[in-house]
CSV table of N, CA and C in Angstrom, one decimal:
chain,number,residue,atom,x,y,z
R,1,UNK,N,135.9,-33.3,27.4
R,1,UNK,CA,136.1,-32.2,28.3
R,1,UNK,C,136.5,-32.8,29.6
R,2,UNK,N,137.5,-32.2,30.2
R,2,UNK,CA,138.0,-32.6,31.5
R,2,UNK,C,137.2,-32.0,32.6
R,3,UNK,N,137.4,-32.6,33.7
R,3,UNK,CA,136.6,-32.2,34.9
R,3,UNK,C,137.0,-30.8,35.3
R,4,UNK,N,138.3,-30.4,35.1
R,4,UNK,CA,138.8,-29.1,35.5
R,4,UNK,C,138.2,-28.0,34.6
R,5,UNK,N,138.1,-28.3,33.3
R,5,UNK,CA,137.5,-27.4,32.3
R,5,UNK,C,136.0,-27.2,32.6
R,6,UNK,N,135.3,-28.3,33.0
R,6,UNK,CA,133.9,-28.2,33.4
R,6,UNK,C,133.7,-27.3,34.6
R,7,UNK,N,134.6,-27.4,35.6
R,7,UNK,CA,134.5,-26.6,36.8
R,7,UNK,C,134.7,-25.1,36.5
R,8,UNK,N,135.7,-24.8,35.6
R,8,UNK,CA,135.9,-23.4,35.2
R,8,UNK,C,134.7,-22.9,34.4
R,9,UNK,N,134.1,-23.6,33.5
R,9,UNK,CA,133.0,-23.2,32.8
R,9,UNK,C,131.8,-23.0,33.7
R,10,UNK,N,131.5,-23.9,34.6
R,10,UNK,CA,130.4,-23.7,35.5
R,10,UNK,C,130.6,-22.5,36.4
R,11,UNK,N,131.9,-22.3,36.9
R,11,UNK,CA,132.2,-21.1,37.7
R,11,UNK,C,131.9,-19.8,36.9
R,12,UNK,N,132.3,-19.7,35.6
R,12,UNK,CA,132.1,-18.6,34.8
R,12,UNK,C,130.6,-18.3,34.6
R,13,UNK,N,129.8,-19.3,34.4
R,13,UNK,CA,128.4,-19.2,34.2
R,13,UNK,C,127.7,-18.7,35.5
R,14,UNK,N,128.2,-19.2,36.6
R,14,UNK,CA,127.6,-18.8,37.9
R,14,UNK,C,128.0,-17.3,38.2
R,15,UNK,N,129.2,-16.9,37.8
R,15,UNK,CA,129.7,-15.5,38.0
R,15,UNK,C,128.8,-14.6,37.2
R,16,UNK,N,128.6,-14.9,35.9
R,16,UNK,CA,127.8,-14.1,35.0
R,16,UNK,C,126.4,-14.0,35.6
R,17,UNK,N,125.8,-15.1,36.0
R,17,UNK,CA,124.5,-15.1,36.6
R,17,UNK,C,124.4,-14.2,37.9
R,18,UNK,N,125.4,-14.2,38.7
R,18,UNK,CA,125.5,-13.4,39.9
R,18,UNK,C,125.5,-11.9,39.6
R,19,UNK,N,126.4,-11.6,38.6
R,19,UNK,CA,126.5,-10.2,38.2
R,19,UNK,C,125.1,-9.7,37.6
R,20,UNK,N,124.5,-10.5,36.8
R,20,UNK,CA,123.2,-10.1,36.3
R,20,UNK,C,122.1,-9.9,37.4
R,21,UNK,N,122.1,-10.8,38.3
R,21,UNK,CA,121.2,-10.7,39.5
R,21,UNK,C,121.4,-9.5,40.3
R,22,UNK,N,122.6,-9.2,40.6
R,22,UNK,CA,123.0,-8.0,41.4
R,22,UNK,C,122.6,-6.7,40.6
R,23,UNK,N,122.9,-6.7,39.3
R,23,UNK,CA,122.5,-5.5,38.5
R,23,UNK,C,121.0,-5.3,38.4
R,24,UNK,N,120.3,-6.4,38.3
R,24,UNK,CA,118.9,-6.3,38.2
R,24,UNK,C,118.2,-5.9,39.5
R,25,UNK,N,118.7,-6.4,40.6
R,25,UNK,CA,118.2,-6.0,41.9
R,25,UNK,C,118.6,-4.5,42.2
R,26,UNK,N,119.7,-4.0,41.8
R,26,UNK,CA,120.1,-2.7,42.0
R,26,UNK,C,119.4,-1.7,41.1
R,27,UNK,N,118.8,-2.2,40.0
R,27,UNK,CA,118.1,-1.3,39.1
R,27,UNK,C,118.9,-0.8,38.0
R,28,UNK,N,120.1,-1.3,37.8
R,28,UNK,CA,120.9,-0.8,36.7
R,28,UNK,C,120.3,-1.3,35.3
R,29,UNK,N,120.4,-0.5,34.3
R,29,UNK,CA,119.9,-0.8,33.0
R,29,UNK,C,118.4,-0.7,32.8
R,30,UNK,N,117.7,-0.2,33.8
R,30,UNK,CA,116.3,0.0,33.7
R,30,UNK,C,116.0,1.5,33.6
R,31,UNK,N,115.0,1.8,32.8
R,31,UNK,CA,114.6,3.2,32.6
R,31,UNK,C,113.9,3.7,33.8
R,32,UNK,N,114.2,4.9,34.3
R,32,UNK,CA,113.5,5.4,35.4
R,32,UNK,C,112.0,5.6,35.1
R,33,UNK,N,111.2,5.3,36.1
R,33,UNK,CA,109.7,5.4,35.9
R,33,UNK,C,109.4,6.9,35.9
R,34,UNK,N,108.6,7.3,35.0
R,34,UNK,CA,108.2,8.7,35.0
R,34,UNK,C,107.2,9.0,33.9
R,35,UNK,N,106.8,10.2,33.7
R,35,UNK,CA,105.9,10.6,32.7
R,35,UNK,C,106.4,11.9,32.0
R,36,UNK,N,105.8,12.2,30.9
R,36,UNK,CA,105.9,13.5,30.2
R,36,UNK,C,104.6,14.1,30.2
R,37,UNK,N,104.4,15.3,30.8
R,37,UNK,CA,103.2,16.0,30.7
R,37,UNK,C,103.3,17.1,29.6
R,38,UNK,N,102.2,17.1,28.8
R,38,UNK,CA,102.2,18.0,27.7
R,38,UNK,C,101.0,19.0,27.9
R,39,UNK,N,101.4,20.3,27.8
R,39,UNK,CA,100.4,21.3,28.0
R,39,UNK,C,100.2,22.1,26.7
R,40,UNK,N,99.0,22.5,26.4
R,40,UNK,CA,98.7,23.3,25.3
R,40,UNK,C,97.9,24.5,25.8
R,41,UNK,N,98.3,25.7,25.6
R,41,UNK,CA,97.6,26.9,26.1
R,41,UNK,C,97.5,26.9,27.6
R,42,UNK,N,98.4,26.3,28.3
R,42,UNK,CA,98.4,26.2,29.8
R,42,UNK,C,97.6,25.1,30.3
R,43,UNK,N,96.9,24.4,29.5
R,43,UNK,CA,96.0,23.3,30.0
R,43,UNK,C,96.7,21.9,29.7
R,44,UNK,N,96.5,21.0,30.6
R,44,UNK,CA,97.1,19.6,30.4
R,44,UNK,C,96.4,19.0,29.2
R,45,UNK,N,97.2,18.7,28.2
R,45,UNK,CA,96.7,18.1,26.9
R,45,UNK,C,96.8,16.6,27.0
R,46,UNK,N,97.9,16.1,27.5
R,46,UNK,CA,98.1,14.7,27.5
R,46,UNK,C,99.3,14.3,28.5
R,47,UNK,N,99.2,13.2,29.0
R,47,UNK,CA,100.3,12.7,29.9
R,47,UNK,C,100.7,11.3,29.4
R,48,UNK,N,102.0,11.1,29.2
R,48,UNK,CA,102.5,9.8,28.6
R,48,UNK,C,103.5,9.2,29.5
R,49,UNK,N,103.5,7.9,29.7
R,49,UNK,CA,104.5,7.2,30.4
R,49,UNK,C,105.8,7.0,29.6
R,50,UNK,N,106.9,7.1,30.3
R,50,UNK,CA,108.2,6.8,29.6
R,50,UNK,C,108.3,5.3,29.5
R,51,UNK,N,109.2,4.9,28.7
R,51,UNK,CA,109.5,3.4,28.6
R,51,UNK,C,109.8,2.9,27.2
R,52,UNK,N,109.1,3.5,26.2
R,52,UNK,CA,109.4,3.1,24.8
R,52,UNK,C,109.5,4.3,24.0
R,53,UNK,N,110.3,4.2,22.9
R,53,UNK,CA,110.4,5.3,22.0
R,53,UNK,C,109.1,5.4,21.1
R,54,UNK,N,108.6,6.7,21.0
R,54,UNK,CA,107.5,6.9,20.1
R,54,UNK,C,107.3,8.4,19.9
R,55,UNK,N,106.5,8.8,18.9
R,55,UNK,CA,106.2,10.2,18.6
R,55,UNK,C,104.8,10.5,19.1
R,56,UNK,N,104.7,11.7,19.7
R,56,UNK,CA,103.4,12.2,20.1
R,56,UNK,C,103.1,13.4,19.2
R,57,UNK,N,102.1,13.4,18.4
R,57,UNK,CA,101.7,14.5,17.5
R,57,UNK,C,100.7,15.4,18.3
R,58,UNK,N,101.1,16.7,18.3
R,58,UNK,CA,100.2,17.7,19.0
R,58,UNK,C,99.7,18.7,17.9
R,59,UNK,N,98.5,18.5,17.5
R,59,UNK,CA,98.0,19.3,16.4
R,59,UNK,C,96.8,20.1,17.0
R,60,UNK,N,96.9,21.4,16.7
R,60,UNK,CA,95.9,22.3,17.3
R,60,UNK,C,94.9,22.7,16.2
R,61,UNK,N,93.7,23.2,16.6
R,61,UNK,CA,92.7,23.6,15.6
R,61,UNK,C,93.1,24.7,14.8
R,62,UNK,N,94.0,25.6,15.3
R,62,UNK,CA,94.5,26.8,14.6
R,62,UNK,C,95.6,26.4,13.6
R,63,UNK,N,96.0,25.2,13.4
R,63,UNK,CA,97.0,24.8,12.5
R,63,UNK,C,98.4,24.5,13.0
R,64,UNK,N,98.7,25.0,14.2
R,64,UNK,CA,100.0,24.7,14.8
R,64,UNK,C,100.2,23.2,15.0
R,65,UNK,N,101.4,22.8,14.8
R,65,UNK,CA,101.7,21.3,15.0
R,65,UNK,C,103.1,21.2,15.6
R,66,UNK,N,103.2,20.3,16.6
R,66,UNK,CA,104.5,19.9,17.2
R,66,UNK,C,104.5,18.4,17.3
R,67,UNK,N,105.7,17.9,17.1
R,67,UNK,CA,105.9,16.4,17.3
R,67,UNK,C,106.9,16.3,18.4
R,68,UNK,N,106.5,15.6,19.5
R,68,UNK,CA,107.4,15.3,20.6
R,68,UNK,C,107.8,13.9,20.5
R,69,UNK,N,109.1,13.6,20.6
R,69,UNK,CA,109.6,12.3,20.5
R,69,UNK,C,110.0,11.8,21.9
R,70,UNK,N,109.3,10.7,22.4
R,70,UNK,CA,109.6,10.2,23.7
R,70,UNK,C,110.7,9.1,23.5
R,71,UNK,N,111.6,9.0,24.5
R,71,UNK,CA,112.6,7.9,24.5
R,71,UNK,C,112.3,7.1,25.8
R,72,UNK,N,113.3,6.2,26.1
R,72,UNK,CA,113.1,5.3,27.3
R,72,UNK,C,113.2,6.2,28.5
R,73,UNK,N,114.0,7.2,28.6
R,73,UNK,CA,114.1,8.0,29.8
R,73,UNK,C,114.0,9.5,29.6
R,74,UNK,N,113.3,9.9,28.6
R,74,UNK,CA,113.2,11.4,28.4
R,74,UNK,C,112.4,11.7,27.1
R,75,UNK,N,112.7,12.9,26.6
R,75,UNK,CA,112.0,13.3,25.4
R,75,UNK,C,112.7,14.5,24.7
R,76,UNK,N,112.3,14.8,23.5
R,76,UNK,CA,112.8,16.1,22.8
R,76,UNK,C,111.7,16.5,21.8
R,77,UNK,N,111.7,17.8,21.4
R,77,UNK,CA,110.8,18.3,20.4
R,77,UNK,C,111.4,18.0,19.1
R,78,UNK,N,110.8,17.1,18.3
R,78,UNK,CA,111.4,16.7,17.0
R,78,UNK,C,111.0,17.6,15.9
R,79,UNK,N,109.8,18.2,16.0
R,79,UNK,CA,109.3,19.1,14.9
R,79,UNK,C,108.4,20.1,15.5
R,80,UNK,N,108.4,21.3,14.9
R,80,UNK,CA,107.4,22.3,15.2
R,80,UNK,C,107.2,23.2,14.0
R,81,UNK,N,106.0,23.7,13.9
R,81,UNK,CA,105.6,24.6,12.8
R,81,UNK,C,106.0,26.1,13.1
R,82,UNK,N,106.5,26.3,14.3
R,82,UNK,CA,106.9,27.7,14.6
R,82,UNK,C,108.1,28.1,13.8
R,83,UNK,N,108.2,29.5,13.6
R,83,UNK,CA,109.3,30.0,12.8
R,83,UNK,C,110.7,29.9,13.4
R,84,UNK,N,110.8,30.2,14.7
R,84,UNK,CA,112.1,30.3,15.3
R,84,UNK,C,112.8,28.9,15.6
R,85,UNK,N,112.0,27.9,15.8
R,85,UNK,CA,112.6,26.5,16.1
R,85,UNK,C,113.4,26.4,17.4
R,86,UNK,N,113.2,27.4,18.3
R,86,UNK,CA,113.9,27.3,19.5
R,86,UNK,C,113.6,26.1,20.3
R,87,UNK,N,112.3,25.6,20.3
R,87,UNK,CA,111.9,24.4,21.0
R,87,UNK,C,112.6,23.2,20.5
R,88,UNK,N,112.9,23.1,19.2
R,88,UNK,CA,113.6,22.0,18.6
R,88,UNK,C,115.1,22.0,19.0
R,89,UNK,N,115.6,23.2,19.1
R,89,UNK,CA,117.0,23.4,19.4
R,89,UNK,C,117.3,23.2,20.9
R,90,UNK,N,116.3,23.2,21.8
R,90,UNK,CA,116.5,23.0,23.2
R,90,UNK,C,117.1,21.6,23.6
R,91,UNK,N,117.0,20.7,22.7
R,91,UNK,CA,117.6,19.4,22.9
R,91,UNK,C,116.8,18.5,23.7
R,92,UNK,N,117.4,17.4,24.1
R,92,UNK,CA,116.7,16.3,24.8
R,92,UNK,C,116.7,16.5,26.3
R,93,UNK,N,115.6,16.2,27.0
R,93,UNK,CA,115.5,16.2,28.4
R,93,UNK,C,115.5,14.7,28.9
R,94,UNK,N,116.4,14.4,29.7
R,94,UNK,CA,116.4,13.0,30.2
R,94,UNK,C,116.6,13.0,31.8
R,95,UNK,N,116.4,11.9,32.3
R,95,UNK,CA,116.6,11.7,33.8
R,95,UNK,C,118.0,12.0,34.2
R,96,UNK,N,119.0,11.9,33.3
R,96,UNK,CA,120.4,12.2,33.6
R,96,UNK,C,120.8,13.6,33.4
R,97,UNK,N,120.1,14.4,32.6
R,97,UNK,CA,120.5,15.8,32.3
R,97,UNK,C,119.6,16.9,32.7
R,98,UNK,N,118.4,16.6,33.2
R,98,UNK,CA,117.4,17.6,33.4
R,98,UNK,C,117.9,18.7,34.4
R,99,UNK,N,118.7,18.3,35.4
R,99,UNK,CA,119.2,19.2,36.4
R,99,UNK,C,120.3,20.1,35.9
R,100,UNK,N,120.9,19.8,34.7
R,100,UNK,CA,122.0,20.6,34.2
R,100,UNK,C,121.5,21.6,33.1
R,101,UNK,N,120.3,21.4,32.6
R,101,UNK,CA,119.7,22.2,31.5
R,101,UNK,C,119.2,23.6,32.1
R,102,UNK,N,119.4,24.6,31.2
R,102,UNK,CA,118.9,25.9,31.6
R,102,UNK,C,117.3,25.9,31.8
R,103,UNK,N,116.6,25.1,31.0
R,103,UNK,CA,115.2,25.0,31.1
R,103,UNK,C,114.7,23.9,32.1
R,104,UNK,N,115.7,23.2,32.7
R,104,UNK,CA,115.4,22.2,33.6
R,104,UNK,C,114.7,21.0,33.0
R,105,UNK,N,113.6,20.6,33.5
R,105,UNK,CA,112.9,19.4,32.9
R,105,UNK,C,111.8,19.8,31.9
R,106,UNK,N,111.9,21.0,31.3
R,106,UNK,CA,110.9,21.4,30.4
R,106,UNK,C,111.5,21.8,29.0
R,107,UNK,N,110.6,21.6,28.0
R,107,UNK,CA,110.9,22.2,26.6
R,107,UNK,C,109.6,23.0,26.3
R,108,UNK,N,109.8,24.2,25.9
R,108,UNK,CA,108.7,25.1,25.7
R,108,UNK,C,108.7,25.7,24.3
R,109,UNK,N,107.6,25.7,23.6
R,109,UNK,CA,107.4,26.3,22.3
R,109,UNK,C,106.4,27.5,22.5
R,110,UNK,N,107.0,28.6,22.7
R,110,UNK,CA,106.2,29.8,22.9
R,110,UNK,C,105.2,30.2,21.8
R,111,UNK,N,105.7,30.2,20.5
R,111,UNK,CA,104.8,30.6,19.5
R,111,UNK,C,103.5,29.7,19.4
R,112,UNK,N,103.7,28.4,19.6
R,112,UNK,CA,102.6,27.4,19.5
R,112,UNK,C,101.9,27.2,20.9
R,113,UNK,N,102.5,27.8,21.9
R,113,UNK,CA,101.9,27.6,23.3
R,113,UNK,C,101.9,26.2,23.7
R,114,UNK,N,103.0,25.5,23.5
R,114,UNK,CA,103.1,24.1,23.9
R,114,UNK,C,104.3,23.9,24.8
R,115,UNK,N,104.0,23.2,25.9
R,115,UNK,CA,105.1,22.9,26.9
R,115,UNK,C,105.1,21.5,27.2
R,116,UNK,N,106.2,20.9,27.4
R,116,UNK,CA,106.4,19.5,27.8
R,116,UNK,C,107.3,19.4,29.0
R,117,UNK,N,106.9,18.6,30.0
R,117,UNK,CA,107.7,18.6,31.2
R,117,UNK,C,107.9,17.1,31.6
R,118,UNK,N,109.1,16.8,32.0
R,118,UNK,CA,109.5,15.5,32.5
R,118,UNK,C,109.2,15.4,34.0
R,119,UNK,N,108.5,14.4,34.4
R,119,UNK,CA,108.2,14.2,35.8
R,119,UNK,C,108.7,12.8,36.1
R,120,UNK,N,109.6,12.7,37.0
R,120,UNK,CA,110.2,11.4,37.4
R,120,UNK,C,109.6,10.9,38.7
R,121,UNK,N,109.4,9.7,38.8
R,121,UNK,CA,108.8,9.1,40.0
R,121,UNK,C,109.9,8.4,40.9
R,122,UNK,N,109.9,8.7,42.2
R,122,UNK,CA,110.9,8.1,43.1
R,122,UNK,C,112.3,8.5,42.7
R,123,UNK,N,112.6,9.7,42.2
R,123,UNK,CA,113.9,10.1,41.9
R,123,UNK,C,114.0,11.5,42.5
R,124,UNK,N,115.0,11.7,43.4
R,124,UNK,CA,115.2,13.1,43.9
R,124,UNK,C,116.3,13.7,43.2
R,125,UNK,N,116.2,15.0,43.0
R,125,UNK,CA,117.3,15.8,42.3
R,125,UNK,C,118.6,15.8,43.1
R,126,UNK,N,119.7,16.0,42.5
R,126,UNK,CA,120.9,16.1,43.2
R,126,UNK,C,120.9,17.3,44.1
R,127,UNK,N,121.6,17.3,45.2
R,127,UNK,CA,121.6,18.4,46.2
R,127,UNK,C,122.0,19.7,45.7
R,128,UNK,N,122.8,19.8,44.7
R,128,UNK,CA,123.3,21.0,44.2
R,128,UNK,C,122.5,21.6,43.0
R,129,UNK,N,121.3,21.0,42.8
R,129,UNK,CA,120.4,21.5,41.7
R,129,UNK,C,119.9,22.9,42.1
R,130,UNK,N,120.0,23.8,41.1
R,130,UNK,CA,119.4,25.1,41.4
R,130,UNK,C,117.9,25.1,41.4
R,131,UNK,N,117.3,26.0,42.1
R,131,UNK,CA,115.8,26.2,42.1
R,131,UNK,C,115.4,26.8,40.8
R,132,UNK,N,114.4,26.2,40.1
R,132,UNK,CA,113.9,26.8,38.8
R,132,UNK,C,112.6,27.4,39.0
């Protein structure tokens, strides 16, 4: 290996390291910190931190059951025992789309009286977000 090739290789490695350092310091590629609050019958049932994908099973004494799937930066209702399945069809709530959704940061299952809400820490909504 020639000295010129070694200098080019070292320069490329330093450039990659610099790009990684800048993106890490700027927060790119990291999930926003936040929680999902789950309410049953209007009462706080559970609060879960975002960060890893997992399922939360919400089973009530009366037989209703919902499964909420958490992702790195949001959630969606994966399953419900309700007949109309509107809560499942509401789709995913994420830190990137909550301000564009008709239901905002919430997914609601009216028949089962289950509500899930995305709460982000240190993130302000865009200035053109409508009041919900």
